Amino acid sequence: PSAARGGGASRIGDDFLKGVPGSDGRGKAQTPAGPVISAQVRTSLQAEVSRQLKPHWQSPDGVDVDQLATTVEWNLNLDGTLASQPRCIAHRGETAANRPQVDRHCEQAKRAVRLTRFALPAQFYGGWQRIQFEFNRKLN
Amino acid sequence: MKPIAILLLIFAATPGVAQSQQSAPAQTAQPAADISQAEVLTGTVTDDSSTQNIGIAIPAFPTEADVQTFASAGSTAELGRALAEVITADLKDNGLFKPTGPAALPLPSLAQVTAPDFPLWQGKGADMLVHGSVSAGANGQLTVGCYLYDVALNQQLIKASWQVGPAEWRRAAHKCADVVYARLSGESPFFDSRIAYIAETGPKDHRMKRLAIMDSDGANHRFITTGQAIALTPRYSPDYKQIVYLSYLNGTPRIYVYDTVAGTQRLVTEGKGPTFAPRWSPDGQWILYSMALGGNTDIYRVPASGGASQRLTDGPGIDVGGSYSPDGSKIVFESDRSGGQQIYVMNADGSDPHRISFFGGRAATPEWSPRGDQIAFTHIAGDFHIGVMSPAGGALRQLTSGWQDEAPTWAPNGRIIQFFRTEKGTGRTGLWQVDLTGKNERRLPTPVDASDPAWGPVLP
């Protein structure tokens, strides 16, 4: 279907093919273009997101549940609130024994995201605006 | 037992559909930026806590009018408290939940049952909240409502209600515990079920062994046989309407089927020699059993309706305790053909017998899980323990460490195993349950010593 069909309009202006800037000469993004995310910053952000999720992540219990891992994706606003509801995009480690727990594992992982009040450095927003985290369980 | 009327059973947000049922996205303080260009932050978070207990508050169920009922618990107000107590007891000691019962909690108003005071329950540290209501109709029937809420998310997870006769008020509590358990564990329910077992009384050299049945929490206990004959190894039929068991009267073994609906029993076969361990085929057409003839014990099958028996094993050793796989294609059994007792699997017609247990110690009384993924057995390695392994014989896990734990049987959901434990010294026997993690054991109350438990149906 055409991008212009229905209620929305094409975002591509008439000047697109000419290769000239738009009328206002600025992009539409309302958040500042952040600095480039270095590997070190990325590692720190990963650790911080993990730390903030951890108190809320409670795996279901059962046989072979420690073999299950669910990957959840979500987007955050600059103030740390959810810009989109978390969704499960993948899981691995499913066995005959833990199959009944797969949906519950996903639900608990999404619950952890919804309960977490994310507090992350605004200057690196570009590095944590979109998150995909894997939730798993380790038996002691 | 009559099915209870289910007035309403709505899964407000089951795990599989939770995504589409969740509340609207959180309010945003800033307009969402264009994320198409954003790099994705990936990582891992691990739950490494030692316990997984979910705190569940279960206050008494309020009633719109406190009226007398014919239920043993008393008036509707008293019932409201008793229902919450039964639910609390059901959810306790299975390692998944940390329930707090009505004695320690405020009674909610009827309006709060459908609109909980979430800050109050958050303040009490509850993760989940069970609310309910109870009312009595003019016909004496009781209506019990049951609601489960996620306290942190202020979200209703499930609601259901049932209409029960006053004599069956406990079943409404078990049904409520079942929906909570199923919703929060992902597993099939099992509380609203019955258990058959052998009730033992009298001195050791003159033991009376009677077939008895009771609710899954030990309530509504009833003896089925009088004790004139010795009753052993009961097993529910696949449709759970009958119980097969072994009876010895004056040394003669007979296999009977007891009809739990009609309360009558019929003879299936009379053993020509010592007979053991009758078990149903999954289609209910056959009964497996073992019989010793001429010093040789083999496994036989007989039509459940009676008739000629057919021998399935033909070895020099002792072959006993056959149990069908859920699809009926294979039989797991115990044999000493290689020396000590070990576990073997053969085809349902007796062909291709092969040993599957190769770990240390001996292995006996195998029973195939109703889900097909595990075989429970008695692991004899010094003491007697309950163990499980895969149908191929791998992934051995020892679940109990009592002195003498034996005769495992499965809950209908294939997640809980029931067995009997003999106390060292006293020789007293009792029924126990253990979950498949092996972390959670609990004793089932019985009025007398108990052995040979068999789990019955999840009732309709």
Coordinates of C-alpha atoms in Angstrom, one line a residue:
Chain A
P1 CA 0.0 0.0 0.0
S2 CA 1.0 3.5 -0.7
A3 CA 2.5 5.4 2.2
A4 CA 0.2 8.3 1.5
R5 CA -3.0 6.2 1.7
G6 CA -5.4 6.5 4.6
G7 CA -5.2 9.0 7.3
G8 CA -1.4 9.6 7.2
A9 CA 0.6 11.5 4.7
S10 CA 3.9 10.7 3.1
R11 CA 6.8 11.9 5.1
I12 CA 8.8 12.3 1.9
G13 CA 8.7 15.8 0.7
D14 CA 8.6 17.0 -2.9
D15 CA 12.2 18.2 -2.5
F16 CA 13.4 14.7 -1.6
L17 CA 14.5 13.9 -5.2
K18 CA 16.1 17.2 -5.6
G19 CA 18.4 16.6 -2.7
V20 CA 17.7 19.9 -1.1
P21 CA 16.9 20.5 2.5
G22 CA 13.3 20.9 3.8
S23 CA 11.7 24.2 4.3
D24 CA 12.7 24.7 7.9
G25 CA 16.1 23.4 7.4
R26 CA 16.1 21.3 10.6
G27 CA 15.4 17.7 11.5
K28 CA 12.3 16.7 13.5
A29 CA 14.0 15.0 16.3
Q30 CA 13.3 16.8 19.6
T31 CA 16.0 15.1 21.6
P32 CA 19.5 16.2 21.3
A33 CA 21.8 14.1 19.2
G34 CA 23.8 12.3 21.9
P35 CA 27.5 11.7 21.8
V36 CA 28.8 8.6 20.2
I37 CA 28.3 5.6 22.6
S38 CA 31.7 4.1 23.3
A39 CA 32.2 0.5 24.1
Q40 CA 32.9 1.4 27.7
V41 CA 29.7 3.5 28.0
R42 CA 27.7 0.6 26.5
T43 CA 29.1 -1.8 29.0
S44 CA 28.2 0.5 31.8
L45 CA 24.7 1.0 30.5
Q46 CA 24.3 -2.8 30.2
A47 CA 25.4 -3.3 33.7
E48 CA 23.1 -0.4 35.0
V49 CA 20.0 -1.7 33.2
S50 CA 20.7 -5.2 34.5
R51 CA 21.1 -3.8 38.1
Q52 CA 17.8 -1.9 37.8
L53 CA 15.9 -4.8 36.4
K54 CA 17.2 -7.4 38.8
P55 CA 15.1 -6.7 41.9
H56 CA 12.0 -7.1 39.7
W57 CA 13.0 -10.1 37.7
Q58 CA 11.6 -13.3 39.3
S59 CA 11.8 -16.3 37.1
P60 CA 9.0 -18.9 37.3
D61 CA 10.1 -22.1 39.1
G62 CA 10.1 -25.6 37.7
V63 CA 12.1 -28.3 36.1
D64 CA 14.6 -27.1 33.5
V65 CA 13.5 -23.5 34.0
D66 CA 17.2 -22.6 34.4
Q67 CA 17.7 -23.6 30.8
L68 CA 15.1 -21.1 29.6
A69 CA 16.0 -17.6 28.4
T70 CA 13.6 -15.0 27.1
T71 CA 14.6 -11.9 25.2
V72 CA 12.4 -8.8 25.7
E73 CA 12.5 -5.6 23.7
W74 CA 11.2 -2.2 24.8
N75 CA 11.7 1.5 24.2
L76 CA 12.3 4.1 26.7
N77 CA 11.5 7.8 26.9
L78 CA 14.2 10.3 28.0
D79 CA 12.8 10.3 31.5
G80 CA 13.0 6.5 31.8
T81 CA 9.3 5.8 31.3
L82 CA 8.2 3.2 28.8
A83 CA 7.7 4.5 25.3
S84 CA 6.4 1.1 24.3
Q85 CA 5.1 -1.9 26.1
P86 CA 7.8 -4.6 26.5
R87 CA 7.4 -7.6 24.1
C88 CA 9.0 -11.0 24.0
I89 CA 10.9 -11.4 20.8
A90 CA 12.7 -14.7 21.3
H91 CA 13.3 -17.5 23.7
R92 CA 15.7 -20.4 23.9
G93 CA 16.3 -23.5 26.0
E94 CA 12.8 -24.9 25.7
T95 CA 12.6 -28.6 26.7
A96 CA 9.6 -30.9 27.1
A97 CA 9.9 -30.4 30.8
N98 CA 9.9 -26.6 30.9
R99 CA 7.5 -26.0 27.9
P100 CA 4.6 -25.0 30.2
Q101 CA 6.8 -22.3 31.7
V102 CA 7.7 -20.6 28.4
D103 CA 4.7 -18.2 28.4
R104 CA 5.0 -17.6 32.1
H105 CA 8.7 -16.9 31.7
C106 CA 7.9 -14.2 29.1
E107 CA 5.2 -12.7 31.2
Q108 CA 7.4 -12.4 34.3
A109 CA 10.2 -10.9 32.2
K110 CA 7.8 -8.2 30.8
R111 CA 6.5 -7.7 34.3
A112 CA 10.1 -6.9 35.5
V113 CA 10.4 -4.3 32.7
R114 CA 7.1 -2.7 33.6
L115 CA 7.9 -2.5 37.3
T116 CA 11.4 -1.0 36.8
R117 CA 11.8 2.8 37.2
F118 CA 14.7 3.3 34.8
A119 CA 17.1 6.0 35.7
L120 CA 19.8 6.3 33.1
P121 CA 22.1 9.2 32.0
A122 CA 20.3 11.5 29.6
Q123 CA 23.4 12.4 27.7
F124 CA 23.7 8.8 26.5
Y125 CA 20.0 8.4 25.6
G126 CA 20.8 7.2 22.2
G127 CA 22.5 4.2 23.8
W128 CA 19.5 3.1 25.9
Q129 CA 16.5 4.4 24.0
R130 CA 15.9 0.9 22.6
I131 CA 16.7 -2.1 24.7
Q132 CA 16.7 -5.9 24.1
F133 CA 17.6 -7.9 27.2
E134 CA 17.7 -11.6 27.9
F135 CA 16.1 -12.8 31.1
N136 CA 17.4 -16.1 32.6
R137 CA 17.8 -18.0 35.8
K138 CA 20.8 -19.4 37.5
L139 CA 20.4 -22.1 40.1
N140 CA 22.6 -21.8 43.2
Chain B
M1 CA -19.1 -36.6 42.9
K2 CA -21.1 -34.2 40.9
P3 CA -19.4 -31.6 38.7
I4 CA -19.7 -28.2 40.1
A5 CA -21.3 -25.4 38.1
I6 CA -18.9 -23.0 36.6
L7 CA -20.6 -19.7 36.4
L8 CA -17.8 -17.7 34.9
L9 CA -14.2 -18.4 34.1
I10 CA -12.4 -15.6 32.4
F11 CA -8.7 -15.5 31.9
A12 CA -8.3 -11.7 32.0
A13 CA -4.7 -11.9 31.0
T14 CA -3.2 -15.4 30.6
P15 CA 0.5 -15.4 29.9
G16 CA 0.1 -16.2 26.2
V17 CA -2.2 -13.3 25.6
A18 CA -0.9 -10.9 28.2
Q19 CA 0.7 -8.8 25.6
S20 CA -2.6 -7.7 24.1
Q21 CA -4.3 -7.3 27.5
Q22 CA -1.9 -5.0 29.2
S23 CA -2.7 -1.5 30.2
A24 CA -1.9 1.4 27.9
P25 CA 1.7 2.5 27.6
A26 CA 2.9 4.7 30.4
Q27 CA 2.4 8.4 30.1
T28 CA 5.4 10.0 28.5
A29 CA 7.0 13.2 29.8
Q30 CA 8.5 13.9 26.4
P31 CA 7.4 13.0 23.0
A32 CA 9.0 9.8 21.9
A33 CA 12.0 10.4 19.8
D34 CA 12.5 8.7 16.5
I35 CA 13.9 5.4 17.5
S36 CA 14.5 4.0 14.1
Q37 CA 18.1 5.2 14.2
A38 CA 18.7 4.3 17.8
E39 CA 21.2 1.6 18.5
V40 CA 19.9 -1.3 20.5
L41 CA 21.3 -1.9 23.9
T42 CA 21.5 -5.6 24.6
G43 CA 22.3 -7.4 27.8
T44 CA 21.3 -10.1 30.2
V45 CA 19.7 -10.1 33.6
T46 CA 19.8 -13.2 35.8
D47 CA 17.6 -14.3 38.6
D48 CA 20.0 -16.1 40.9
S49 CA 17.8 -16.0 44.1
S50 CA 17.6 -19.2 46.0
T51 CA 13.8 -19.2 46.5
Q52 CA 11.1 -18.2 44.1
N53 CA 8.3 -17.7 46.6
I54 CA 5.6 -15.3 45.4
G55 CA 3.9 -13.6 48.3
I56 CA 0.1 -14.0 48.1
A57 CA -2.3 -12.3 50.4
I58 CA -5.5 -14.3 50.9
P59 CA -7.9 -12.4 53.2
A60 CA -11.3 -13.7 54.1
F61 CA -14.0 -13.6 51.5
P62 CA -16.7 -11.0 52.4
T63 CA -20.4 -11.7 51.9
E64 CA -23.3 -9.4 51.2
A65 CA -25.4 -10.9 54.0
D66 CA -24.3 -13.2 56.8
V67 CA -26.8 -16.0 56.6
Q68 CA -26.8 -19.5 57.9
T69 CA -26.0 -22.3 55.5
F70 CA -26.0 -26.1 55.5
A71 CA -22.2 -26.1 55.0
S72 CA -20.1 -27.6 57.7
A73 CA -18.1 -24.3 58.0
G74 CA -21.2 -22.4 59.2
S75 CA -22.7 -19.1 58.0
T76 CA -21.6 -17.3 54.9
A77 CA -19.3 -15.0 56.9
E78 CA -17.7 -18.1 58.5
L79 CA -17.5 -19.7 55.1
G80 CA -15.7 -16.7 53.8
R81 CA -12.9 -17.2 56.3
A82 CA -12.8 -21.0 55.9
L83 CA -12.6 -20.7 52.1
A84 CA -9.6 -18.4 52.4
E85 CA -8.0 -20.8 54.9
V86 CA -8.4 -23.8 52.6
I87 CA -6.9 -21.8 49.7
T88 CA -4.0 -20.7 51.9
A89 CA -3.3 -24.3 53.0
D90 CA -3.4 -25.6 49.3
L91 CA -0.9 -23.0 48.1
K92 CA 1.5 -23.5 51.0
D93 CA 4.5 -25.7 51.0
N94 CA 4.8 -26.3 47.3
G95 CA 7.8 -24.0 47.0
L96 CA 6.2 -21.6 44.6
F97 CA 4.2 -19.3 46.9
K98 CA 4.3 -17.7 50.3
P99 CA 0.6 -17.4 51.1
T100 CA -0.6 -15.3 54.1
G101 CA -4.1 -16.4 55.3
P102 CA -7.1 -14.6 56.6
A103 CA -6.0 -14.7 60.3
A104 CA -3.3 -12.1 59.7
L105 CA -5.2 -9.9 57.2
P106 CA -8.0 -7.3 57.2
L107 CA -11.4 -8.3 55.8
P108 CA -12.0 -6.4 52.6
S109 CA -15.4 -4.9 51.8
L110 CA -17.5 -6.5 49.1
A111 CA -16.8 -3.5 46.8
Q112 CA -13.1 -4.0 47.3
V113 CA -13.3 -7.5 46.0
T114 CA -13.6 -6.1 42.4
A115 CA -11.7 -2.8 43.2
P116 CA -8.9 -3.7 45.6
D117 CA -7.1 -1.2 47.8
F118 CA -3.8 -1.8 46.1
P119 CA -1.7 0.6 48.2
L120 CA -2.9 -1.3 51.3
W121 CA -1.6 -4.6 49.9
Q122 CA 1.6 -3.1 48.6
G123 CA 2.2 -1.8 52.1
K124 CA 1.8 -5.4 53.3
G125 CA 4.5 -6.6 50.9
A126 CA 2.1 -8.8 48.9
D127 CA 3.1 -9.6 45.3
M128 CA -0.3 -11.1 44.5
L129 CA -3.8 -10.8 46.1
V130 CA -6.6 -13.3 46.1
H131 CA -10.0 -11.8 46.7
G132 CA -13.3 -13.6 46.7
S133 CA -16.9 -13.4 47.8
V134 CA -19.5 -15.9 49.0
S135 CA -23.3 -15.8 49.0
A136 CA -26.1 -18.3 49.6
G137 CA -29.0 -18.6 47.3
A138 CA -32.6 -19.4 48.3
N139 CA -32.1 -23.0 47.2
G140 CA -29.2 -23.4 49.6
Q141 CA -26.6 -23.3 46.8
L142 CA -23.5 -21.3 47.5
T143 CA -21.9 -19.0 45.0
V144 CA -18.2 -18.4 45.4
G145 CA -16.2 -15.8 43.5
C146 CA -12.5 -15.8 43.1
Y147 CA -10.2 -13.0 41.8
L148 CA -6.4 -12.9 41.5
Y149 CA -4.6 -9.5 41.3
D150 CA -1.0 -8.5 40.6
V151 CA -0.6 -6.0 43.4
A152 CA 2.5 -4.3 41.9
L153 CA 0.9 -3.8 38.5
N154 CA -2.6 -3.0 39.9
Q155 CA -3.9 -5.6 37.4
Q156 CA -6.5 -8.3 37.6
L157 CA -5.1 -11.5 36.3
I158 CA -8.1 -13.8 36.6
K159 CA -11.6 -14.1 37.9
A160 CA -13.9 -17.1 38.2
S161 CA -16.9 -18.2 40.2
W162 CA -18.6 -21.4 41.0
Q163 CA -21.9 -22.6 42.4
V164 CA -21.6 -25.5 44.8
G165 CA -23.9 -27.4 47.1
P166 CA -23.2 -26.8 50.8
A167 CA -21.6 -30.2 51.3
E168 CA -19.0 -29.3 48.6
W169 CA -17.9 -25.9 49.8
R170 CA -14.3 -27.0 50.1
R171 CA -14.3 -27.8 46.3
A172 CA -14.9 -24.2 45.6
A173 CA -11.8 -23.3 47.6
H174 CA -9.8 -26.0 45.8
K175 CA -11.0 -24.7 42.4
C176 CA -9.9 -21.2 43.4
A177 CA -6.5 -22.5 44.5
D178 CA -6.3 -24.4 41.2
V179 CA -6.8 -21.3 39.1
V180 CA -4.3 -19.3 41.1
Y181 CA -1.8 -22.1 40.9
A182 CA -2.3 -22.7 37.2
R183 CA -2.1 -18.9 36.4
L184 CA 1.0 -18.3 38.4
S185 CA 2.9 -21.5 37.7
G186 CA 2.0 -22.2 34.1
E187 CA 1.2 -25.8 35.1
S188 CA -2.0 -27.7 35.1
P189 CA -4.1 -27.6 38.3
F190 CA -4.4 -30.5 40.8
F191 CA -6.0 -29.4 44.1
D192 CA -9.6 -30.3 43.3
S193 CA -8.7 -34.0 43.1
R194 CA -8.9 -37.2 45.2
I195 CA -6.4 -39.6 46.4
A196 CA -6.7 -43.4 46.9
Y197 CA -4.3 -45.1 49.2
I198 CA -3.9 -48.1 51.6
A199 CA -4.9 -47.3 55.2
E200 CA -2.8 -49.5 57.6
T201 CA -3.8 -50.3 61.2
G202 CA -2.9 -53.0 63.7
P203 CA 0.3 -54.7 64.8
K204 CA 3.0 -55.4 62.3
D205 CA 2.4 -59.2 62.2
H206 CA -1.4 -58.8 61.8
R207 CA -1.7 -55.6 59.8
M208 CA -5.1 -54.5 58.5
K209 CA -4.8 -52.9 55.0
R210 CA -7.9 -51.1 53.7
L211 CA -8.5 -49.2 50.5
A212 CA -9.4 -45.6 51.3
I213 CA -10.0 -42.4 49.4
M214 CA -9.8 -38.7 50.4
D215 CA -9.6 -35.2 49.0
S216 CA -6.1 -34.0 47.9
D217 CA -5.7 -32.1 51.2
G218 CA -6.8 -35.1 53.4
A219 CA -10.4 -33.9 54.0
N220 CA -13.5 -36.1 53.4
H221 CA -11.7 -39.3 54.2
R222 CA -13.6 -42.6 53.5
F223 CA -12.7 -46.3 53.8
I224 CA -13.7 -48.3 50.8
T225 CA -12.9 -51.9 51.9
T226 CA -13.7 -53.4 55.3
G227 CA -10.3 -54.9 56.1
Q228 CA -11.3 -58.6 55.9
A229 CA -9.0 -58.9 52.9
I230 CA -5.7 -57.2 52.5
A231 CA -5.9 -54.4 49.9
L232 CA -2.7 -53.3 48.0
T233 CA -1.5 -51.0 45.2
P234 CA -4.6 -49.0 44.1
R235 CA -4.5 -47.2 40.7
Y236 CA -7.2 -44.9 39.2
S237 CA -8.4 -45.7 35.7
P238 CA -7.6 -43.2 33.0
D239 CA -11.1 -41.7 33.2
Y240 CA -10.7 -41.7 37.0
K241 CA -14.1 -43.4 37.5
Q242 CA -12.6 -46.7 38.7
I243 CA -9.9 -47.9 40.9
V244 CA -8.0 -51.2 40.3
Y245 CA -6.5 -52.8 43.3
L246 CA -5.0 -56.1 44.5
S247 CA -6.8 -58.0 47.2
Y248 CA -5.5 -60.9 49.2
L249 CA -8.1 -63.0 51.1
N250 CA -6.8 -66.2 52.7
G251 CA -3.7 -66.1 50.6
T252 CA -5.6 -65.9 47.3
P253 CA -4.7 -62.8 45.2
R254 CA -7.5 -61.2 43.2
I255 CA -7.6 -58.1 41.1
Y256 CA -10.7 -56.0 41.6
V257 CA -12.0 -52.9 39.9
Y258 CA -13.9 -50.6 42.2
D259 CA -16.4 -48.2 40.6
T260 CA -16.1 -44.9 42.4
V261 CA -19.4 -43.6 41.0
A262 CA -21.6 -46.7 41.7
G263 CA -19.7 -47.8 44.8
T264 CA -19.5 -51.4 43.6
Q265 CA -16.6 -53.6 42.6
R266 CA -16.1 -56.5 40.2
L267 CA -13.4 -59.2 39.9
V268 CA -11.1 -58.9 37.0
T269 CA -8.9 -62.0 37.5
E270 CA -7.8 -64.3 40.3
G271 CA -4.0 -65.0 40.4
K272 CA -2.8 -68.6 40.2
G273 CA 0.3 -67.5 42.1
P274 CA 1.5 -64.5 44.1
T275 CA 0.3 -61.4 42.2
F276 CA 1.6 -57.8 42.2
A277 CA 1.0 -54.3 41.1
P278 CA -2.0 -54.0 38.7
R279 CA -1.8 -51.0 36.4
W280 CA -4.1 -49.6 33.7
S281 CA -3.3 -49.1 30.0
P282 CA -3.8 -45.5 28.9
D283 CA -7.0 -46.5 26.9
G284 CA -8.4 -48.2 29.9
Q285 CA -8.8 -51.5 28.0
W286 CA -6.1 -53.5 29.7
I287 CA -4.7 -54.1 33.1
L288 CA -1.0 -55.0 33.5
Y289 CA 0.0 -57.1 36.5
S290 CA 2.8 -59.4 37.6
M291 CA 2.4 -63.0 38.7
A292 CA 4.8 -65.6 40.1
L293 CA 4.3 -69.1 38.6
G294 CA 6.7 -71.9 39.1
G295 CA 9.3 -69.7 40.7
N296 CA 9.3 -67.3 37.7
T297 CA 7.6 -63.8 37.9
D298 CA 6.5 -62.3 34.7
I299 CA 4.3 -59.4 33.5
Y300 CA 0.9 -60.2 32.1
R301 CA -2.0 -58.2 30.7
V302 CA -5.7 -59.0 31.1
P303 CA -8.7 -57.2 29.6
A304 CA -10.1 -54.7 32.1
S305 CA -13.5 -56.3 31.5
G306 CA -12.0 -59.7 32.5
G307 CA -11.0 -62.7 30.5
A308 CA -7.8 -64.6 29.6
S309 CA -4.4 -63.2 30.6
Q310 CA -1.5 -62.8 28.1
R311 CA 2.1 -63.1 29.3
L312 CA 4.3 -60.3 28.0
T313 CA 7.7 -61.2 29.5
D314 CA 9.4 -64.6 29.4
G315 CA 12.6 -64.4 31.3
P316 CA 14.2 -66.3 34.1
G317 CA 14.3 -63.3 36.4
I318 CA 11.6 -61.4 38.4
D319 CA 9.8 -59.0 36.1
V320 CA 7.3 -56.7 38.0
G321 CA 5.7 -53.3 38.2
G322 CA 4.9 -52.6 34.5
S323 CA 3.7 -49.1 33.7
Y324 CA 2.5 -47.9 30.3
S325 CA 3.9 -44.8 28.5
P326 CA 1.1 -42.2 28.0
D327 CA 0.7 -43.2 24.3
G328 CA 0.4 -46.9 25.3
S329 CA 3.2 -47.9 22.9
K330 CA 5.8 -48.9 25.6
I331 CA 5.9 -50.4 29.1
V332 CA 8.5 -49.6 31.7
F333 CA 9.1 -52.3 34.3
E334 CA 11.5 -53.6 36.9
S335 CA 13.5 -56.8 36.4
D336 CA 16.4 -58.5 38.1
R337 CA 17.5 -60.4 35.0
S338 CA 20.9 -58.7 35.1
G339 CA 21.4 -59.4 38.8
G340 CA 19.9 -56.6 41.0
Q341 CA 16.7 -54.8 40.3
Q342 CA 16.9 -52.4 37.4
I343 CA 14.5 -50.5 35.1
Y344 CA 13.7 -51.8 31.6
V345 CA 11.5 -50.6 28.8
M346 CA 9.8 -52.9 26.2
N347 CA 7.2 -52.5 23.5
A348 CA 3.6 -52.9 24.6
D349 CA 3.5 -56.4 23.1
G350 CA 6.5 -57.4 25.1
S351 CA 9.1 -57.2 22.3
D352 CA 12.5 -55.5 22.5
P353 CA 13.0 -55.3 26.3
H354 CA 16.1 -53.3 27.1
R355 CA 17.6 -51.9 30.3
I356 CA 17.6 -48.1 30.7
S357 CA 19.0 -47.7 34.3
F358 CA 22.8 -47.8 34.5
F359 CA 23.5 -45.6 37.5
G360 CA 24.7 -46.8 40.9
G361 CA 22.4 -48.8 43.2
R362 CA 19.2 -50.6 42.3
A363 CA 16.0 -49.2 40.8
A364 CA 12.5 -50.4 41.4
T365 CA 8.7 -49.5 41.0
P366 CA 9.0 -47.4 37.9
E367 CA 6.0 -45.2 36.9
W368 CA 5.8 -43.3 33.6
S369 CA 4.7 -39.6 34.0
P370 CA 1.3 -38.7 32.5
R371 CA 3.2 -36.2 30.4
G372 CA 5.6 -38.8 29.1
D373 CA 8.8 -36.8 29.8
Q374 CA 9.9 -38.6 33.0
I375 CA 9.9 -41.9 34.8
A376 CA 9.7 -41.9 38.5
F377 CA 11.1 -44.8 40.5
T378 CA 12.4 -46.0 43.8
H379 CA 16.2 -45.6 43.9
I380 CA 17.8 -48.1 46.2
A381 CA 21.3 -46.9 47.1
G382 CA 21.7 -47.8 50.8
D383 CA 18.4 -46.1 51.7
F384 CA 15.3 -45.9 49.5
H385 CA 14.8 -42.6 47.7
I386 CA 12.4 -41.3 45.1
G387 CA 14.2 -40.5 41.8
V388 CA 13.2 -39.5 38.3
M389 CA 14.9 -40.1 35.0
S390 CA 14.2 -39.5 31.3
P391 CA 12.5 -42.4 29.4
A392 CA 15.9 -43.1 27.8
G393 CA 17.4 -43.6 31.3
G394 CA 19.4 -40.3 31.5
A395 CA 19.1 -37.2 33.6
L396 CA 18.8 -39.0 36.9
R397 CA 17.6 -36.8 39.7
Q398 CA 17.1 -37.9 43.3
L399 CA 14.2 -36.0 44.7
T400 CA 14.0 -37.3 48.3
S401 CA 16.5 -38.4 50.9
G402 CA 14.3 -40.2 53.5
W403 CA 15.3 -43.5 55.1
Q404 CA 12.7 -45.5 53.1
D405 CA 10.8 -43.6 50.4
E406 CA 9.0 -45.8 47.9
A407 CA 6.2 -46.4 45.4
P408 CA 6.1 -43.1 43.5
T409 CA 2.9 -42.1 41.6
W410 CA 2.2 -39.0 39.6
A411 CA -0.2 -36.1 40.1
P412 CA -2.4 -35.6 37.0
N413 CA -0.3 -32.6 36.0
G414 CA 2.9 -34.6 35.9
R415 CA 4.7 -32.1 38.2
I416 CA 4.1 -33.6 41.7
I417 CA 5.0 -37.1 42.8
Q418 CA 3.3 -38.8 45.7
F419 CA 5.0 -41.6 47.6
F420 CA 5.0 -43.2 51.0
R421 CA 7.7 -42.9 53.6
T422 CA 8.5 -45.4 56.4
E423 CA 10.0 -43.9 59.5
K424 CA 13.2 -45.4 60.8
G425 CA 12.7 -47.1 64.1
T426 CA 8.9 -46.9 64.4
G427 CA 8.1 -48.4 61.1
R428 CA 5.2 -46.0 60.7
T429 CA 4.2 -45.1 57.2
G430 CA 2.8 -41.9 55.8
L431 CA 2.0 -40.2 52.5
W432 CA 4.2 -37.5 51.1
Q433 CA 4.4 -35.3 48.1
V434 CA 7.5 -33.9 46.4
D435 CA 7.7 -31.6 43.4
L436 CA 10.0 -32.3 40.5
T437 CA 12.6 -29.8 41.7
G438 CA 13.0 -32.0 44.8
K439 CA 13.0 -28.8 46.9
N440 CA 9.5 -29.0 48.2
E441 CA 8.1 -31.9 50.3
R442 CA 4.9 -32.0 52.3
R443 CA 3.2 -34.7 54.3
L444 CA -0.5 -35.5 53.5
P445 CA -2.5 -35.9 56.7
T446 CA -4.2 -39.3 57.0
P447 CA -6.1 -40.6 60.0
V448 CA -4.0 -43.8 60.2
D449 CA -0.7 -45.0 58.8
A450 CA -0.8 -44.9 55.0
S451 CA 1.0 -46.5 52.0
D452 CA 0.6 -47.0 48.2
P453 CA -0.9 -43.6 47.3
A454 CA -2.5 -43.1 43.9
W455 CA -3.6 -39.7 42.6
G456 CA -7.1 -39.4 41.2
P457 CA -8.7 -36.9 38.8
V458 CA -8.8 -33.2 38.7
L459 CA -12.6 -33.1 39.2
P460 CA -14.9 -31.5 36.6

